[in-house]
C-alpha cells in the first residue's frame, strides 16, 4: 500500500459525503482532534506504567475515542443508517466518573494551577490545552454544519479529565502542583 495518493495535490481532500478544501472548517476540526490525540500519545510516553497503569489504560482508551470523534467529524452529511456515530453520551459519563475519582484522590484545590510539576503532568496539561482548541474548532464547525453533539460534550469533559489526571500524577509522584501565586482562593465548596 502506498501512503501517498496524489489526490490532495491541488489542496482538496475527501470527507464522508464530499470533497472539500484542506483548510475547510470540518478538516480543521478533525485535524485538531487528531493533534490532540498525538499529544495524548506523547503524554502516555512520559507516564510510569507501573505506578500509573490505570491512567495509561484510560488514556489509551481516550486515544481510541478521539479517533472515533475524528471519524464522526469527517461525516459531512450524517446518515445514521449508513454512517452511525461512534461517540456516545455513555462515553461522556464514563469520563465524568474518572474525573470524579481523580479529583477525590488529588489534594483539594483552592487556587488556579499552572501547567507543570512532573514531566508527565506537564504533558497532560499540554494535552488539555490542545483538547480545548479542538473543542473550539468543533464548536465553530457546529455553527454551520451538522456535528454529533456527543463529540462536543466529550471534548469539553476531556479537558477536565486531563486537568484531573495531571494533578493525580503530581500527587502520586510527590510533586506539588504549581499554584498561580497571584490567585485568590477561587475554588470553594
PDB file of C-alpha atoms in Angstrom:
ATOM      1  CA  UNK A   1       0.000   0.000   0.000  1.00  0.00           C
ATOM      2  CA  UNK A   2       1.295   3.427  -0.914  1.00  0.00           C
ATOM      3  CA  UNK A   3       0.994   6.172   1.689  1.00  0.00           C
ATOM      4  CA  UNK A   4       0.527   8.882  -0.900  1.00  0.00           C
ATOM      5  CA  UNK A   5      -2.334   9.108  -3.373  1.00  0.00           C
ATOM      6  CA  UNK A   6      -1.684  12.461  -5.082  1.00  0.00           C
ATOM      7  CA  UNK A   7      -5.431  13.168  -4.855  1.00  0.00           C
ATOM      8  CA  UNK A   8      -4.769  16.050  -2.474  1.00  0.00           C
ATOM      9  CA  UNK A   9      -2.074  17.754  -4.521  1.00  0.00           C
ATOM     10  CA  UNK A  10      -4.444  20.553  -5.505  1.00  0.00           C
ATOM     11  CA  UNK A  11      -5.434  21.336  -1.905  1.00  0.00           C
ATOM     12  CA  UNK A  12      -8.557  19.165  -1.761  1.00  0.00           C
ATOM     13  CA  UNK A  13      -9.378  16.165   0.430  1.00  0.00           C
ATOM     14  CA  UNK A  14     -12.289  13.806   0.878  1.00  0.00           C
ATOM     15  CA  UNK A  15     -14.615  13.750   3.852  1.00  0.00           C
ATOM     16  CA  UNK A  16     -17.514  11.336   4.040  1.00  0.00           C
ATOM     17  CA  UNK A  17     -20.002  12.741   1.576  1.00  0.00           C
ATOM     18  CA  UNK A  18     -17.963  15.252  -0.458  1.00  0.00           C
ATOM     19  CA  UNK A  19     -14.606  16.779  -1.397  1.00  0.00           C
ATOM     20  CA  UNK A  20     -13.521  19.896   0.432  1.00  0.00           C
ATOM     21  CA  UNK A  21     -10.539  22.216   0.659  1.00  0.00           C
ATOM     22  CA  UNK A  22      -7.841  21.055   3.070  1.00  0.00           C
ATOM     23  CA  UNK A  23      -8.408  24.206   5.105  1.00  0.00           C
ATOM     24  CA  UNK A  24     -12.178  23.583   5.365  1.00  0.00           C
ATOM     25  CA  UNK A  25     -13.582  24.117   8.859  1.00  0.00           C
ATOM     26  CA  UNK A  26     -14.515  20.414   9.083  1.00  0.00           C
ATOM     27  CA  UNK A  27     -10.973  19.325   8.197  1.00  0.00           C
ATOM     28  CA  UNK A  28      -9.597  21.834  10.699  1.00  0.00           C
ATOM     29  CA  UNK A  29     -11.882  20.404  13.400  1.00  0.00           C
ATOM     30  CA  UNK A  30     -10.994  16.749  12.946  1.00  0.00           C
ATOM     31  CA  UNK A  31      -7.367  17.659  12.266  1.00  0.00           C
ATOM     32  CA  UNK A  32      -7.150  19.392  15.636  1.00  0.00           C
ATOM     33  CA  UNK A  33      -8.739  16.355  17.289  1.00  0.00           C
ATOM     34  CA  UNK A  34      -6.002  14.287  15.624  1.00  0.00           C
ATOM     35  CA  UNK A  35      -3.408  16.701  17.004  1.00  0.00           C
ATOM     36  CA  UNK A  36      -4.905  16.263  20.486  1.00  0.00           C
ATOM     37  CA  UNK A  37      -4.648  12.506  20.047  1.00  0.00           C
ATOM     38  CA  UNK A  38      -0.947  12.814  19.194  1.00  0.00           C
ATOM     39  CA  UNK A  39      -0.302  14.960  22.263  1.00  0.00           C
ATOM     40  CA  UNK A  40      -2.118  12.404  24.446  1.00  0.00           C
ATOM     41  CA  UNK A  41       0.159   9.729  22.990  1.00  0.00           C
ATOM     42  CA  UNK A  42       3.187  11.836  23.840  1.00  0.00           C
ATOM     43  CA  UNK A  43       1.889  12.271  27.405  1.00  0.00           C
ATOM     44  CA  UNK A  44       1.426   8.499  27.749  1.00  0.00           C
ATOM     45  CA  UNK A  45       5.074   8.022  26.789  1.00  0.00           C
ATOM     46  CA  UNK A  46       6.094  10.099  29.831  1.00  0.00           C
ATOM     47  CA  UNK A  47       3.981   8.154  32.357  1.00  0.00           C
ATOM     48  CA  UNK A  48       5.484   5.424  34.527  1.00  0.00           C
ATOM     49  CA  UNK A  49       3.271   2.466  33.594  1.00  0.00           C
ATOM     50  CA  UNK A  50       3.958   0.600  36.836  1.00  0.00           C
ATOM     51  CA  UNK A  51       2.905   3.497  39.071  1.00  0.00           C
ATOM     52  CA  UNK A  52       0.092   4.795  36.906  1.00  0.00           C
ATOM     53  CA  UNK A  53      -1.213   1.815  34.938  1.00  0.00           C
ATOM     54  CA  UNK A  54      -4.801   2.953  35.471  1.00  0.00           C
ATOM     55  CA  UNK A  55      -4.076   6.300  33.820  1.00  0.00           C
ATOM     56  CA  UNK A  56      -2.228   4.683  30.916  1.00  0.00           C
ATOM     57  CA  UNK A  57      -5.206   2.380  30.351  1.00  0.00           C
ATOM     58  CA  UNK A  58      -7.664   5.284  30.491  1.00  0.00           C
ATOM     59  CA  UNK A  59      -5.561   7.490  28.220  1.00  0.00           C
ATOM     60  CA  UNK A  60      -5.162   4.693  25.692  1.00  0.00           C
ATOM     61  CA  UNK A  61      -8.950   4.256  25.625  1.00  0.00           C
ATOM     62  CA  UNK A  62      -9.228   8.026  25.196  1.00  0.00           C
ATOM     63  CA  UNK A  63      -6.937   7.845  22.169  1.00  0.00           C
ATOM     64  CA  UNK A  64      -9.294   5.353  20.529  1.00  0.00           C
ATOM     65  CA  UNK A  65     -12.240   7.588  21.379  1.00  0.00           C
ATOM     66  CA  UNK A  66     -10.510  10.650  19.926  1.00  0.00           C
ATOM     67  CA  UNK A  67     -10.149   8.642  16.726  1.00  0.00           C
ATOM     68  CA  UNK A  68     -13.899   7.952  16.962  1.00  0.00           C
ATOM     69  CA  UNK A  69     -14.516  11.686  17.390  1.00  0.00           C
ATOM     70  CA  UNK A  70     -12.467  12.406  14.279  1.00  0.00           C
ATOM     71  CA  UNK A  71     -14.433   9.804  12.348  1.00  0.00           C
ATOM     72  CA  UNK A  72     -17.717  11.349  13.442  1.00  0.00           C
ATOM     73  CA  UNK A  73     -16.461  14.787  12.437  1.00  0.00           C
ATOM     74  CA  UNK A  74     -15.440  13.515   8.994  1.00  0.00           C
ATOM     75  CA  UNK A  75     -19.096  12.785   8.171  1.00  0.00           C
ATOM     76  CA  UNK A  76     -20.236  15.790   6.118  1.00  0.00           C
ATOM     77  CA  UNK A  77     -23.773  14.511   5.583  1.00  0.00           C
ATOM     78  CA  UNK A  78     -24.936  12.468   8.579  1.00  0.00           C
ATOM     79  CA  UNK A  79     -26.899   9.361   7.743  1.00  0.00           C
ATOM     80  CA  UNK A  80     -27.429   7.146  10.827  1.00  0.00           C
ATOM     81  CA  UNK A  81     -28.223   4.131   8.674  1.00  0.00           C
ATOM     82  CA  UNK A  82     -25.130   4.401   6.527  1.00  0.00           C
ATOM     83  CA  UNK A  83     -22.686   6.099   8.927  1.00  0.00           C
ATOM     84  CA  UNK A  84     -23.702   5.699  12.584  1.00  0.00           C
ATOM     85  CA  UNK A  85     -21.886   7.953  15.028  1.00  0.00           C
ATOM     86  CA  UNK A  86     -19.386   6.255  17.339  1.00  0.00           C
ATOM     87  CA  UNK A  87     -19.197   8.850  20.109  1.00  0.00           C
ATOM     88  CA  UNK A  88     -21.994   8.494  22.688  1.00  0.00           C
ATOM     89  CA  UNK A  89     -23.271  10.069  25.873  1.00  0.00           C
ATOM     90  CA  UNK A  90     -22.154   6.951  27.784  1.00  0.00           C
ATOM     91  CA  UNK A  91     -18.525   7.725  26.982  1.00  0.00           C
ATOM     92  CA  UNK A  92     -19.022  11.269  28.264  1.00  0.00           C
ATOM     93  CA  UNK A  93     -20.482   9.918  31.506  1.00  0.00           C
ATOM     94  CA  UNK A  94     -17.584   7.477  31.918  1.00  0.00           C
ATOM     95  CA  UNK A  95     -15.163  10.396  31.619  1.00  0.00           C
ATOM     96  CA  UNK A  96     -17.108  12.173  34.370  1.00  0.00           C
ATOM     97  CA  UNK A  97     -16.626   9.160  36.664  1.00  0.00           C
ATOM     98  CA  UNK A  98     -12.900   9.145  36.011  1.00  0.00           C
ATOM     99  CA  UNK A  99     -12.716  12.901  36.657  1.00  0.00           C
ATOM    100  CA  UNK A 100     -14.537  12.447  39.974  1.00  0.00           C
ATOM    101  CA  UNK A 101     -12.175   9.617  41.003  1.00  0.00           C
ATOM    102  CA  UNK A 102      -9.047  11.632  40.181  1.00  0.00           C
ATOM    103  CA  UNK A 103     -10.394  14.759  41.839  1.00  0.00           C
ATOM    104  CA  UNK A 104     -11.085  12.805  45.029  1.00  0.00           C
ATOM    105  CA  UNK A 105      -7.567  11.347  45.033  1.00  0.00           C
ATOM    106  CA  UNK A 106      -5.670  14.616  44.494  1.00  0.00           C
ATOM    107  CA  UNK A 107      -5.324  17.249  47.222  1.00  0.00           C
ATOM    108  CA  UNK A 108      -8.044  19.851  47.486  1.00  0.00           C
ATOM    109  CA  UNK A 109      -7.597  22.690  45.047  1.00  0.00           C
ATOM    110  CA  UNK A 110      -8.050  26.295  46.102  1.00  0.00           C
ATOM    111  CA  UNK A 111      -6.134  28.337  43.522  1.00  0.00           C
ATOM    112  CA  UNK A 112      -5.516  28.282  39.818  1.00  0.00           C
ATOM    113  CA  UNK A 113      -2.844  25.775  38.814  1.00  0.00           C
ATOM    114  CA  UNK A 114      -0.067  26.459  36.336  1.00  0.00           C
ATOM    115  CA  UNK A 115       0.940  23.698  33.938  1.00  0.00           C
ATOM    116  CA  UNK A 116       3.980  21.931  35.320  1.00  0.00           C
ATOM    117  CA  UNK A 117       5.259  19.733  38.073  1.00  0.00           C
ATOM    118  CA  UNK A 118       6.197  16.214  36.994  1.00  0.00           C
ATOM    119  CA  UNK A 119       7.007  15.927  33.237  1.00  0.00           C
ATOM    120  CA  UNK A 120       4.007  13.601  32.698  1.00  0.00           C
ATOM    121  CA  UNK A 121       1.768  16.115  34.439  1.00  0.00           C
ATOM    122  CA  UNK A 122       3.080  18.935  32.261  1.00  0.00           C
ATOM    123  CA  UNK A 123       2.436  16.797  29.168  1.00  0.00           C
ATOM    124  CA  UNK A 124      -1.167  16.209  30.285  1.00  0.00           C
ATOM    125  CA  UNK A 125      -1.617  19.953  30.767  1.00  0.00           C
ATOM    126  CA  UNK A 126      -0.388  20.445  27.202  1.00  0.00           C
ATOM    127  CA  UNK A 127      -2.887  17.821  26.057  1.00  0.00           C
ATOM    128  CA  UNK A 128      -5.597  19.732  27.957  1.00  0.00           C
ATOM    129  CA  UNK A 129      -4.890  22.910  26.004  1.00  0.00           C
ATOM    130  CA  UNK A 130      -4.880  21.129  22.640  1.00  0.00           C
ATOM    131  CA  UNK A 131      -8.180  19.426  23.547  1.00  0.00           C
ATOM    132  CA  UNK A 132      -9.630  22.871  24.357  1.00  0.00           C
ATOM    133  CA  UNK A 133      -8.525  24.122  20.949  1.00  0.00           C
ATOM    134  CA  UNK A 134     -10.112  21.096  19.306  1.00  0.00           C
ATOM    135  CA  UNK A 135     -13.323  21.825  21.188  1.00  0.00           C
ATOM    136  CA  UNK A 136     -13.302  25.407  19.876  1.00  0.00           C
ATOM    137  CA  UNK A 137     -12.787  24.174  16.302  1.00  0.00           C
ATOM    138  CA  UNK A 138     -15.665  21.705  16.618  1.00  0.00           C
ATOM    139  CA  UNK A 139     -17.963  24.379  18.059  1.00  0.00           C
ATOM    140  CA  UNK A 140     -17.067  26.627  15.136  1.00  0.00           C
ATOM    141  CA  UNK A 141     -17.947  23.809  12.732  1.00  0.00           C
ATOM    142  CA  UNK A 142     -21.238  23.140  14.539  1.00  0.00           C
ATOM    143  CA  UNK A 143     -22.364  26.724  13.896  1.00  0.00           C
ATOM    144  CA  UNK A 144     -22.669  25.976  10.181  1.00  0.00           C
ATOM    145  CA  UNK A 145     -22.782  22.226   9.695  1.00  0.00           C
ATOM    146  CA  UNK A 146     -24.174  19.119  11.413  1.00  0.00           C
ATOM    147  CA  UNK A 147     -21.986  17.677  14.184  1.00  0.00           C
ATOM    148  CA  UNK A 148     -22.504  14.824  16.630  1.00  0.00           C
ATOM    149  CA  UNK A 149     -23.348  16.674  19.865  1.00  0.00           C
ATOM    150  CA  UNK A 150     -21.651  13.943  21.914  1.00  0.00           C
ATOM    151  CA  UNK A 151     -18.303  14.951  20.369  1.00  0.00           C
ATOM    152  CA  UNK A 152     -18.642  18.481  21.752  1.00  0.00           C
ATOM    153  CA  UNK A 153     -19.589  17.180  25.200  1.00  0.00           C
ATOM    154  CA  UNK A 154     -16.780  14.610  25.137  1.00  0.00           C
ATOM    155  CA  UNK A 155     -14.117  17.196  24.287  1.00  0.00           C
ATOM    156  CA  UNK A 156     -15.445  19.516  26.974  1.00  0.00           C
ATOM    157  CA  UNK A 157     -15.160  16.779  29.617  1.00  0.00           C
ATOM    158  CA  UNK A 158     -11.864  15.549  28.227  1.00  0.00           C
ATOM    159  CA  UNK A 159     -10.067  18.791  29.001  1.00  0.00           C
ATOM    160  CA  UNK A 160     -11.338  18.482  32.581  1.00  0.00           C
ATOM    161  CA  UNK A 161     -10.109  14.884  32.641  1.00  0.00           C
ATOM    162  CA  UNK A 162      -6.625  15.985  31.510  1.00  0.00           C
ATOM    163  CA  UNK A 163      -6.522  18.554  34.317  1.00  0.00           C
ATOM    164  CA  UNK A 164      -7.598  15.979  36.924  1.00  0.00           C
ATOM    165  CA  UNK A 165      -5.157  13.363  35.604  1.00  0.00           C
ATOM    166  CA  UNK A 166      -2.283  15.877  35.598  1.00  0.00           C
ATOM    167  CA  UNK A 167      -2.985  16.655  39.252  1.00  0.00           C
ATOM    168  CA  UNK A 168      -3.124  12.947  40.153  1.00  0.00           C
ATOM    169  CA  UNK A 169       0.267  12.355  38.529  1.00  0.00           C
ATOM    170  CA  UNK A 170       1.779  15.174  40.583  1.00  0.00           C
ATOM    171  CA  UNK A 171       0.164  13.843  43.744  1.00  0.00           C
ATOM    172  CA  UNK A 172       1.292  10.251  43.210  1.00  0.00           C
ATOM    173  CA  UNK A 173       4.796  11.379  42.285  1.00  0.00           C
ATOM    174  CA  UNK A 174       5.031  13.557  45.393  1.00  0.00           C
ATOM    175  CA  UNK A 175       5.342  16.726  43.324  1.00  0.00           C
ATOM    176  CA  UNK A 176       3.231  19.704  44.321  1.00  0.00           C
ATOM    177  CA  UNK A 177       1.002  21.441  41.842  1.00  0.00           C
ATOM    178  CA  UNK A 178       2.389  24.773  40.701  1.00  0.00           C
ATOM    179  CA  UNK A 179      -0.086  27.313  42.053  1.00  0.00           C
ATOM    180  CA  UNK A 180      -0.620  30.637  40.351  1.00  0.00           C
ATOM    181  CA  UNK A 181       0.822  32.903  43.049  1.00  0.00           C
ATOM    182  CA  UNK A 182      -1.386  35.894  42.287  1.00  0.00           C
ATOM    183  CA  UNK A 183      -4.549  33.826  42.523  1.00  0.00           C
ATOM    184  CA  UNK A 184      -7.044  34.298  45.294  1.00  0.00           C
ATOM    185  CA  UNK A 185      -8.723  31.199  46.713  1.00  0.00           C
ATOM    186  CA  UNK A 186     -11.180  30.726  43.866  1.00  0.00           C
ATOM    187  CA  UNK A 187     -12.237  27.115  44.314  1.00  0.00           C
ATOM    188  CA  UNK A 188     -14.594  26.827  47.260  1.00  0.00           C
ATOM    189  CA  UNK A 189     -17.262  24.310  48.137  1.00  0.00           C
TER     190      UNK A 189
END
